[in-house]
Structure formats: structure tokens, C-alpha cells
GROMACS .gro file of C-alpha atoms in nm:
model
  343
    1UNK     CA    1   0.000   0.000   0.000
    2UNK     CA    2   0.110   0.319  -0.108
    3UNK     CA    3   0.091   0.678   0.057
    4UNK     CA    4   0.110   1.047  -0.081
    5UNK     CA    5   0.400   1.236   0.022
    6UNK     CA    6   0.185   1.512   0.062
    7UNK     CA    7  -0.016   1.301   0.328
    8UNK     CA    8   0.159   1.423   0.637
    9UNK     CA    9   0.142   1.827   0.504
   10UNK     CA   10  -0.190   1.888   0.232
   11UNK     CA   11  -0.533   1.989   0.458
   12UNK     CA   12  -0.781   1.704   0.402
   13UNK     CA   13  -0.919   1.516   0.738
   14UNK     CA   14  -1.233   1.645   0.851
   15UNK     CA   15  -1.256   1.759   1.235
   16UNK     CA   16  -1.517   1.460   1.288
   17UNK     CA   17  -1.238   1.197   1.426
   18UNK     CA   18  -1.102   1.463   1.615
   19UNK     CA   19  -1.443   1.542   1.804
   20UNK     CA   20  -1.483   1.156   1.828
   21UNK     CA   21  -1.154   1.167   2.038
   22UNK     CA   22  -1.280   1.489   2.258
   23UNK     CA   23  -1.650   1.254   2.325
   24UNK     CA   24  -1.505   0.987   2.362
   25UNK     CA   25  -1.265   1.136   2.621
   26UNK     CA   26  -1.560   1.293   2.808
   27UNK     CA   27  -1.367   1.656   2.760
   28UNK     CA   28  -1.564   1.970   2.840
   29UNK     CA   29  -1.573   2.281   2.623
   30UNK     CA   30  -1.321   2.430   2.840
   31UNK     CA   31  -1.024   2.136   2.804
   32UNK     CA   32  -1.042   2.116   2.385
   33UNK     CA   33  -0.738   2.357   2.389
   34UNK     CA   34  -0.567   2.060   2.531
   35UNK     CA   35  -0.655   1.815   2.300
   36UNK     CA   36  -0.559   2.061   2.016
   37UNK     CA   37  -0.209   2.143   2.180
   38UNK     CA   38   0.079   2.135   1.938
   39UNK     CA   39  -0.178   2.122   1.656
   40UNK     CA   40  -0.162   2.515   1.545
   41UNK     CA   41  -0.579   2.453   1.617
   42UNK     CA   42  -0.748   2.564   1.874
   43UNK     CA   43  -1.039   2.420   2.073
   44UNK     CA   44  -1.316   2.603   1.863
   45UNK     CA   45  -1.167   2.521   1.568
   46UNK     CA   46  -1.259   2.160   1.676
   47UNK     CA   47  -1.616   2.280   1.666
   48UNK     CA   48  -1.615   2.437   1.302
   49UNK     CA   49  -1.706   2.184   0.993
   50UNK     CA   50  -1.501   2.427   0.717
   51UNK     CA   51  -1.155   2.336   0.859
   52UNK     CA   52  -0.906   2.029   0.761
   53UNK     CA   53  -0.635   1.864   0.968
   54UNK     CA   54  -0.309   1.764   0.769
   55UNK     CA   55  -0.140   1.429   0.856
   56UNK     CA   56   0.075   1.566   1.106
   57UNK     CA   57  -0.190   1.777   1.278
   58UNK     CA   58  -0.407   1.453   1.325
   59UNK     CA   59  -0.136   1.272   1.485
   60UNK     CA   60  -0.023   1.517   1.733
   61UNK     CA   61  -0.392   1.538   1.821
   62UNK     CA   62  -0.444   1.184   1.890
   63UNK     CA   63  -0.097   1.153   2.063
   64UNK     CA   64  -0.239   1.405   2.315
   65UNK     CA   65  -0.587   1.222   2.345
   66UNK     CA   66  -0.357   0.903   2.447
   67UNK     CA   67  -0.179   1.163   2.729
   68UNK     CA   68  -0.537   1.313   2.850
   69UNK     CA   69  -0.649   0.945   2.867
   70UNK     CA   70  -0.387   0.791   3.035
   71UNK     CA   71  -0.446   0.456   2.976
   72UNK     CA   72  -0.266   0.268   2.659
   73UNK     CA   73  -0.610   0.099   2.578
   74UNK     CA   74  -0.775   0.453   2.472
   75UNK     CA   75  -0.778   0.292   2.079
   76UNK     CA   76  -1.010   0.038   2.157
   77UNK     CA   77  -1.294   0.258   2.299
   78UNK     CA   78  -1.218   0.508   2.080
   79UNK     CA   79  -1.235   0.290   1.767
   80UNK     CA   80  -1.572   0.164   1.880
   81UNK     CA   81  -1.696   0.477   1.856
   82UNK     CA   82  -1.632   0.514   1.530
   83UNK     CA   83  -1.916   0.399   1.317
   84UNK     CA   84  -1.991   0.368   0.944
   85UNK     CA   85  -2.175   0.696   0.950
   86UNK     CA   86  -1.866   0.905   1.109
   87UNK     CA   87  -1.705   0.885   0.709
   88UNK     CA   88  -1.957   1.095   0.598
   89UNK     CA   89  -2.014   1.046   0.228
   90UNK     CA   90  -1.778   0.743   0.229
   91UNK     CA   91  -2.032   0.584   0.535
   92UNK     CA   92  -2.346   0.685   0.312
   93UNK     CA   93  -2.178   0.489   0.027
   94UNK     CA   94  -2.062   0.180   0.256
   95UNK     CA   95  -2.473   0.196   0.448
   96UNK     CA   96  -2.637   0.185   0.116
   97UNK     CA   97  -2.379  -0.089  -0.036
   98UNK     CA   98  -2.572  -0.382  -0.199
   99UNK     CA   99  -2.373  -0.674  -0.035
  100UNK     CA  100  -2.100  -0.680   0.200
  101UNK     CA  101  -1.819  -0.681  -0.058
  102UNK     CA  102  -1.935  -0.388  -0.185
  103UNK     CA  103  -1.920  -0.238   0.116
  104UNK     CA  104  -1.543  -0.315   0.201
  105UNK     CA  105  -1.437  -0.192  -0.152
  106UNK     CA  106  -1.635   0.149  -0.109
  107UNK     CA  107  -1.404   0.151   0.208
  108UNK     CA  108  -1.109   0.034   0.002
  109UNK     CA  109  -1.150   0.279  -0.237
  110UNK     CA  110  -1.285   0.612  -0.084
  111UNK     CA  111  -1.129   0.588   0.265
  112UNK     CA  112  -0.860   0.832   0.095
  113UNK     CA  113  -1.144   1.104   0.129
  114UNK     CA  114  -1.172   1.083   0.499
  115UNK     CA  115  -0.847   0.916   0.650
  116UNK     CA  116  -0.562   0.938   0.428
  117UNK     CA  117  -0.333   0.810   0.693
  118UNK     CA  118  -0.464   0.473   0.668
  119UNK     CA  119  -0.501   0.257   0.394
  120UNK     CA  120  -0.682  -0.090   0.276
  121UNK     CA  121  -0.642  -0.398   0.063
  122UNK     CA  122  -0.906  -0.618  -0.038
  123UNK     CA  123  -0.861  -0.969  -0.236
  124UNK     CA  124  -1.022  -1.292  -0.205
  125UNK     CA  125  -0.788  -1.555  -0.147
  126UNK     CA  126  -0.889  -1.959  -0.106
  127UNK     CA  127  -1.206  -1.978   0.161
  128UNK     CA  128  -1.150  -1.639   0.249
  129UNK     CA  129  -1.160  -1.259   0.199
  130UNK     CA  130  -0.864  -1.101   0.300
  131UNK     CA  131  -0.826  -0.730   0.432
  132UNK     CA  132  -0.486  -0.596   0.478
  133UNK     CA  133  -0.406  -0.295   0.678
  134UNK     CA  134  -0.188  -0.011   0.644
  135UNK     CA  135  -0.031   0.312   0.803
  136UNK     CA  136   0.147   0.584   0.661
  137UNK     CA  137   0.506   0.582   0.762
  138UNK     CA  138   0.419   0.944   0.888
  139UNK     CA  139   0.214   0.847   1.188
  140UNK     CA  140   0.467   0.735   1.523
  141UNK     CA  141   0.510   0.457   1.688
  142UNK     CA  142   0.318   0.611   1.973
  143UNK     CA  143  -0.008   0.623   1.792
  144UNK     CA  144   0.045   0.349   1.504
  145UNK     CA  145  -0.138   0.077   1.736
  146UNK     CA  146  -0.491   0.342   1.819
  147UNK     CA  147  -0.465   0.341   1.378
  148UNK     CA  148  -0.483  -0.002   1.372
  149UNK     CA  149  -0.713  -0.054   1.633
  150UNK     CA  150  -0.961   0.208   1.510
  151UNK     CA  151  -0.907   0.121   1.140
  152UNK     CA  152  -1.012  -0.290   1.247
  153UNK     CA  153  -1.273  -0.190   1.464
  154UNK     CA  154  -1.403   0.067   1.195
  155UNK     CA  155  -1.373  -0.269   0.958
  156UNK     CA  156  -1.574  -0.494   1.196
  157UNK     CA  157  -1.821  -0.254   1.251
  158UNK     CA  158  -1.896  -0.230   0.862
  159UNK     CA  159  -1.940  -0.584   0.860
  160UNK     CA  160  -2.143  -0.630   1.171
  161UNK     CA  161  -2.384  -0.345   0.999
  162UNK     CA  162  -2.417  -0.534   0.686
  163UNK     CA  163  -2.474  -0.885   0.846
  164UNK     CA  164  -2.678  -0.771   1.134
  165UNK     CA  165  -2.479  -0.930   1.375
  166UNK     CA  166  -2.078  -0.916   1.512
  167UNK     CA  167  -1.819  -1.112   1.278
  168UNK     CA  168  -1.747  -1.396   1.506
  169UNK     CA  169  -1.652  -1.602   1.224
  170UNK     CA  170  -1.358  -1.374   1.141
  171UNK     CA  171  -0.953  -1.347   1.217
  172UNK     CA  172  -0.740  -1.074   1.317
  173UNK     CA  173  -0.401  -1.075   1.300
  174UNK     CA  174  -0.186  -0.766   1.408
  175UNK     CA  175   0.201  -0.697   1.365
  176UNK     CA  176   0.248  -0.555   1.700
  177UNK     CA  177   0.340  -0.744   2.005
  178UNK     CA  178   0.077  -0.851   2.248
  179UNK     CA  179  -0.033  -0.512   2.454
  180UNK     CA  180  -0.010  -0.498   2.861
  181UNK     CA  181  -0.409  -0.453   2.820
  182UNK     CA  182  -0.441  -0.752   2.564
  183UNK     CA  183  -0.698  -0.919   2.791
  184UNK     CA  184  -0.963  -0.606   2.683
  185UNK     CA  185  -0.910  -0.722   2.319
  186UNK     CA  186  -1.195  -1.048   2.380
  187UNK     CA  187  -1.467  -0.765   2.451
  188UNK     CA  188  -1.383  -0.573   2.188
  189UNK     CA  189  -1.332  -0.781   1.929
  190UNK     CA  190  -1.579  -1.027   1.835
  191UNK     CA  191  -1.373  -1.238   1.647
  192UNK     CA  192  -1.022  -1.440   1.728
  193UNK     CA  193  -0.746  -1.198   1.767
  194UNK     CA  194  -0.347  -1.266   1.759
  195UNK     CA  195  -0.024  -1.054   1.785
  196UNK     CA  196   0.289  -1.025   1.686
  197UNK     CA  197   0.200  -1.108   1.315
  198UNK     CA  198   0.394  -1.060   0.967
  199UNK     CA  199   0.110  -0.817   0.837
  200UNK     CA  200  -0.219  -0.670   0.994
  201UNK     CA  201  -0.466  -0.886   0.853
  202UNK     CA  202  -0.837  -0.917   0.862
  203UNK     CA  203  -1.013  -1.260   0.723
  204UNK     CA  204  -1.364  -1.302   0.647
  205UNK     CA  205  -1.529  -1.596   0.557
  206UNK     CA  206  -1.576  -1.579   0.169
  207UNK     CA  207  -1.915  -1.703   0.248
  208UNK     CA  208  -2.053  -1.429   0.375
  209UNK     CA  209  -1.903  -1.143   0.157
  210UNK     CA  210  -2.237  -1.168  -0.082
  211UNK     CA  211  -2.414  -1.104   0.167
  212UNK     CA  212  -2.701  -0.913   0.082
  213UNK     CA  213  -2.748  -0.550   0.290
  214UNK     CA  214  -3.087  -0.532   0.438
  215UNK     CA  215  -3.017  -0.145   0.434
  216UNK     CA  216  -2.929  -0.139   0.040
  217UNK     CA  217  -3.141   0.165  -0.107
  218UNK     CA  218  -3.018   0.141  -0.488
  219UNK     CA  219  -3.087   0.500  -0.575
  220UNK     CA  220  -2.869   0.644  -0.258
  221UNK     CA  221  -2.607   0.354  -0.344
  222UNK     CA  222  -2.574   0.520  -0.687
  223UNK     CA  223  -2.570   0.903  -0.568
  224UNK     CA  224  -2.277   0.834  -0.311
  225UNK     CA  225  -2.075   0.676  -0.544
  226UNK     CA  226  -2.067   0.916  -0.733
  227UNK     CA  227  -2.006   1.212  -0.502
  228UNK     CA  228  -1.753   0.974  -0.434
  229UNK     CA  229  -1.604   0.945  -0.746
  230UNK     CA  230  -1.595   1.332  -0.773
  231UNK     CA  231  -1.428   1.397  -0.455
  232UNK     CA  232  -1.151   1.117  -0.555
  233UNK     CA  233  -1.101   1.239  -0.898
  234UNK     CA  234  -1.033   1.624  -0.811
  235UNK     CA  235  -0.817   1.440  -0.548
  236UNK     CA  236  -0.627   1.230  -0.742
  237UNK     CA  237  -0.594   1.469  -1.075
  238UNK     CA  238  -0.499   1.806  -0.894
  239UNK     CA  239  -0.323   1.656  -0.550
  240UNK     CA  240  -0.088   1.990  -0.523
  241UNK     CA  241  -0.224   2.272  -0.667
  242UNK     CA  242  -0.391   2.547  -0.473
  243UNK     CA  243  -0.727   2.507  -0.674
  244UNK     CA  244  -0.711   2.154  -0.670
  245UNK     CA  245  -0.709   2.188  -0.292
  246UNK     CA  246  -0.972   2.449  -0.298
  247UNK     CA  247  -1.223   2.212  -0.494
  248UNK     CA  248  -1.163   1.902  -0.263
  249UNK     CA  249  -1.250   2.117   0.072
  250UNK     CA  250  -1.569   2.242  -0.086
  251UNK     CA  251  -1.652   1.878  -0.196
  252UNK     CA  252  -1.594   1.766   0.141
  253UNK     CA  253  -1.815   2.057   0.263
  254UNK     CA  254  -2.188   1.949   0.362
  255UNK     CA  255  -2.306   2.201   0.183
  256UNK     CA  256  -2.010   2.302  -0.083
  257UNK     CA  257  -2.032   2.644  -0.027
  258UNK     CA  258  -1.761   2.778   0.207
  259UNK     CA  259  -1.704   3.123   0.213
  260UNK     CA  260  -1.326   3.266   0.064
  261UNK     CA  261  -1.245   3.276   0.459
  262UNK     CA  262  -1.297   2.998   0.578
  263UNK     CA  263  -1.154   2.791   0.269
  264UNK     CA  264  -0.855   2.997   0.307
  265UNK     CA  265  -0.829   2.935   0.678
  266UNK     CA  266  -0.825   2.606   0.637
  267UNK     CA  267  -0.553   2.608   0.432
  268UNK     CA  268  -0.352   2.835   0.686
  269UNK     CA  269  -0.324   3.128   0.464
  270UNK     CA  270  -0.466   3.456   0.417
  271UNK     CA  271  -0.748   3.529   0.217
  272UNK     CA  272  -0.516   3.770   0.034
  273UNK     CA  273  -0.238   3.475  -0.051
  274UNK     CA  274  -0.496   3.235  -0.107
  275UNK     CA  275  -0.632   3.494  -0.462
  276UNK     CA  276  -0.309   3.509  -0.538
  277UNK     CA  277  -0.193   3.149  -0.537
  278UNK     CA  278  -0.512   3.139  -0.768
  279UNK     CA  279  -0.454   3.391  -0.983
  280UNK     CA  280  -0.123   3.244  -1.068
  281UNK     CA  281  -0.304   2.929  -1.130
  282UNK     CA  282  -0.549   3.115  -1.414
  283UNK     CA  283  -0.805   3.107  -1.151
  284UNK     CA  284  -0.986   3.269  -0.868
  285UNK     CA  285  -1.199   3.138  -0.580
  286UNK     CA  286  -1.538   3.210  -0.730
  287UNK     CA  287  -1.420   3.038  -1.085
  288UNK     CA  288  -1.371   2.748  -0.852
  289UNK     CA  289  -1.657   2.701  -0.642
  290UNK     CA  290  -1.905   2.743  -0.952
  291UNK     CA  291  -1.692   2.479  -1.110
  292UNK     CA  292  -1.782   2.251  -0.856
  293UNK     CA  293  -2.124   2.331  -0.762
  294UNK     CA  294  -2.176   2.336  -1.158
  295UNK     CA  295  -2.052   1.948  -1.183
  296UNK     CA  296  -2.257   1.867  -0.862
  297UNK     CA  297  -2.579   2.029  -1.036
  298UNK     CA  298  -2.528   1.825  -1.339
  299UNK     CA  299  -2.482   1.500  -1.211
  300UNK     CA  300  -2.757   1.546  -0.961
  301UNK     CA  301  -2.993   1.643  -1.312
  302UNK     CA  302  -2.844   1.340  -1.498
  303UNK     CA  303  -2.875   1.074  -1.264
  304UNK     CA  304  -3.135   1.134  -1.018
  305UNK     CA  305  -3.475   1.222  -1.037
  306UNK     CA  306  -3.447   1.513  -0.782
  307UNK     CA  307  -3.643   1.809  -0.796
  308UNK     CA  308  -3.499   2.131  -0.946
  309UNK     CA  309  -3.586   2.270  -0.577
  310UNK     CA  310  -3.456   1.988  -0.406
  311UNK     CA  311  -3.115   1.987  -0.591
  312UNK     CA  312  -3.067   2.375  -0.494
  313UNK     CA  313  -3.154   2.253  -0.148
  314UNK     CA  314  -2.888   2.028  -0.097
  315UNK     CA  315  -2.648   2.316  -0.301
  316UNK     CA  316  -2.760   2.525  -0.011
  317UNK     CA  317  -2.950   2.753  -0.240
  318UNK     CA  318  -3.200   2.899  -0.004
  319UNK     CA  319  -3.421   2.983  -0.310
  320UNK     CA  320  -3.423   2.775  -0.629
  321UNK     CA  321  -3.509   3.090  -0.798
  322UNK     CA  322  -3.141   3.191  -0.706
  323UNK     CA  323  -2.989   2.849  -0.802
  324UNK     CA  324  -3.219   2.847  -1.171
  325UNK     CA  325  -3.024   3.218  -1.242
  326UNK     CA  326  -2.667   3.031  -1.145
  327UNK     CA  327  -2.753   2.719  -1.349
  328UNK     CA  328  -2.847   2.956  -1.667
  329UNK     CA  329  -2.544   3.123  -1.621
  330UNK     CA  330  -2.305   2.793  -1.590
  331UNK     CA  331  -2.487   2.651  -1.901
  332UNK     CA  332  -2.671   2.905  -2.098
  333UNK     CA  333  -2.999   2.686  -2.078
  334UNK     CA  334  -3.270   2.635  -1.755
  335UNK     CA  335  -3.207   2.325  -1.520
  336UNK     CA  336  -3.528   2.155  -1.688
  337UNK     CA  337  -3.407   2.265  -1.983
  338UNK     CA  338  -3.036   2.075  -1.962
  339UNK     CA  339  -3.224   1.750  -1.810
  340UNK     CA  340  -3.399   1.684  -2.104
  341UNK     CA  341  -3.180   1.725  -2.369
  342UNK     CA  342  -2.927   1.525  -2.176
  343UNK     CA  343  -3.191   1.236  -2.029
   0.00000   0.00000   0.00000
């Protein structure tokens, strides 16, 4: 498995595994500061939903949830708190998977999007499925075993959603020796655990990995991927440039419309530096975001049967009126207008 340079330095992990930490931890509003520490974050800046953690900002946060914990075991609550659902538009993708394979190769594939310091492999080999599990070289030895744990745990809990029950049938095997707390593994884990492995490794019984999810809705299955897709493409094509960087942050966004502040915020410059790293690009900031609600509108008018109004909605057009004047402008023609020449 292979990871970015860029992984430990380029803005792209949402604050959500952060405030997982500060819940899980039982922090009040007053001791985020500390859980930030070192970060260049503060405490409110935990709370805000436009801002991105780099590698190295994630680590140092999670080093300093294991100090406020004080106890080596903190990865294994904290990695049960981590549900499909906490990886946003990767955990829509992986609830409305149609079978259980599916659902590990939506996490195979898109986990870049949400956690780029971890990393998974997915082949079927003999009788079984086979999951293998990797770090970036940029997290330390500190917090490598809470990534594992959490990045298992996040693993087990995708496959306990899809076969409405724990994987007791599966094997874990981890790299690292046996922990001092190793005995707390048995209730976490609902499957057969052992240490000091060649590889971190996952089996599943290739019996079950057709399962069939309960929870399969084939018209949301469709709309995450491709969100998906999006958000890994502008990743993948543009990794380093400033606009490139721009686009993925207001992809990530719930509602793709982050102000020129906050985007440049979370990229630790100034709004002034961040329109001139643009301009130098050929672009600016407004160029941008039209760009990408502009590729969100037409997918959502080529493959779904939304509403005109409910597509603005979820653009965070508080009056289609408003979002019918942007589309004309984009494409020259009305929303209804661009759906049925293209449907």
C-alpha cells in the first residue's frame, strides 16, 4: 500500500475523528485547547465543519488524546466509537452498499477522502476474503497501534452493519506485540485476535461477503458513489495545486459552499495569498466554487430524479429561484431545460 507524500502536510481530514476523540474522552468545552495542543488549532476550531487537519496535525492530536487518557487501551474505545456513519459520504456509500463486498471496496477505495493516513487492501484468497491494513510511515510509533485498532474496529463494525450481527466467524491478525491490556481485546473484538504477526490482517469468511445489505437503497447507493467518485477524482488529478485543494474542501463541505475565509483558513493562509496562489493558477476562488457546484448540479440532473428545488436545497441555495439564475449562467440553458436534452 502506497501513501502520498503530501499526506503528512496537504489539509484534508475532517474535524469529525477529532471530536470523536474529545466525546469519547468525556472533555468539556473548556479542556479542547488541550486536545488541540501542538496542533496550530485551537479548541473552537474543533467545533467548526469548514476546517481540515493535515497528517501531522491529526497525529499530534491523537498523541495528546492518548496523554489526557492515560491509559494505553484509549484505541479500543475510541475505535468503537467510530461507526460507518462518522465517514460521511464514504459511510453513506458503505450503508447503502448492496452486499457486504461492496461495502469493504467502497471503504477500500474512498477511505482516501476521509483518512488518508490509513489505507486498505481487499482480495479474495482460497475460503477467504482477506483485508490488509496499512499506516502511513508518517504516523509514530506512539499512535500506530490506536490506527490499527480504530481502522479494524471501523472494519468490523462495517461488517457487523451489513450482516446484522458481530463477525465472530472472522480473524485478526496484528504486527504488533501482544499489549499490557491484551486481555480487553476479547470484549472488543468479536472475532479471534493474535499478535505479533507478519502483516495486519483481517479474514472473512468468503461465504458471507455476498451477503445481501438489508439497508441497500439502490438509488442512494448510486448518488454516493458518485459524489464519491468526484471527490476522488479532483483528489487524485490536482493533488498539489492550490485550486485543486480548494475544490476538494468544498466537496468535502456538507453544503459546498464555504465562504473565501474559511476555505482559506483552512488552508492556513490569508485570504489575500490564497487569490493570489489562484490567480497564478489562471483562476480565482469564485471560478472554482461554480466549477464545482456546476458538476454537482449536473450529475444530480443526470442521474437522479431530484427536484430542481430539491437539488438547490442540498447546493444550499436557499431559493431555487437563485440556483435556476446560477444554473443559466453555468450553461446558458434552464435546469429543466439541460435535463432533457441530456436524459
Amino acid at each position: 500500500m502506497e501513501f502520498s507524500d503530501s499526506t503528512m502536510t496537504v489539509a484534508g481530514i475532517p474535524m469529525t475523528y477529532s471530536r470523536v476523540a474529545a466525546r469519547a474522552l468525556g472533555l468539556s468545552e473548556r479542556q479542547l485547547d488541550g486536545l488541540m495542543a501542538g496542533s496550530g488549532m485551537s479548541g473552537r476550531d474543533l467545533l467548526r465543519d469548514d476546517l481540515y487537519l493535515n497528517g501531522r496535525q491529526q497525529v499530534q492530536i491523537l498523541s495528546n488524546a492518548l496523554d489526557i487518557a492515560g491509559d494505553e487501551s484509549f484505541g479500543l474505545f475510541y475505535g468503537q466509537q467510530i461507526t460507518p456513519s462518522t465517514h460521511g459520504p464514504m459511510g453513506f456509500l458503505v450503508n447503502s452498499s448492496p452486499t457486504l463486498l461492496e461495502a469493504l471496496e467502497g471503504f477500500r477505495d474512498y477511505l482516501p477522502l476521509r483518512m488518508n493516513l490509513t489505507a486498505v487492501s481487499v482480495r479474495k484468497k482460497d475460503d477467504w476474503l482477506e483485508c490488509r491494513l496499512g499506516v502511513s510511515p508518517g504516523v509514530t510509533q506512539k499512535v500506530y497501534r490506536l490506527f490499527i485498532e480504530t481502522l479494524s474496529l471501523g472494519l468490523l463494525a462495517i461488517a457487523e452493519s451489513i450482516l446484522g450481527r458481530p463477525l465472530s466467524e472472522g480473524r485478526l491478525w496484528l504486527s504488533y506485540e501482544a499489549p499490557a491490556y491484551k486481555d480487553q481485546y476479547q470484549t472488543a473484538y468479536p472475532c479471534a485476535v493474535s499478535f505479533s504477526a507478519s502483516e495486519n490482517l483481517l479474514r472473512i469468511p468468503a461465504a458471507l461477503v455476498n451477503t445481501v445489505n438489508a439497508s441497500s437503497d439502490s438509488r442512494n447507493y448510486e448518488q454516493a458513489l458518485d459524489q464519491c467518485r468526484q471527490l476522488l477524482q479532483q483528489m487524485t488529478t490536482d493533488r498539489h495545486s492550490v485550486a485543486g485543494q480548494v475544490r476538494r474542501l468544498l466537496l468535502s463541505s456538507p453544503n459546498h459552499q464555504l465562504v473565501e475565509a474559511s476555505v482559506a483558513a483552512a488552508l492556513f493562509v490569508s485570504k489575500r495569498t490564497l487569490a493570489r496562489r489562484l490567480e497564478q493558477e489562471g483562476t480565482g476562488f469564485r471560478i472554482v466554487r461554480d466549477q464545482v457546484l456546476s458538476s454537482l448540479a449536473e450529475g444530480y440532473l443526470q442521474n437522479t430524479q431530484l427536484s430542481v428545488d430539491v437539488i438547490a436545497t442540498l447546493l444550499n441555495y436557499h431559493d431555487s429561484s437563485n440556483f435556476r439564475r446560477a444554473f443559466k449562467r453555468w450553461h446558458g440553458m434552464s435546469p429543466d431545460t439541460f435535463r432533457k436534452r441530456v436524459n
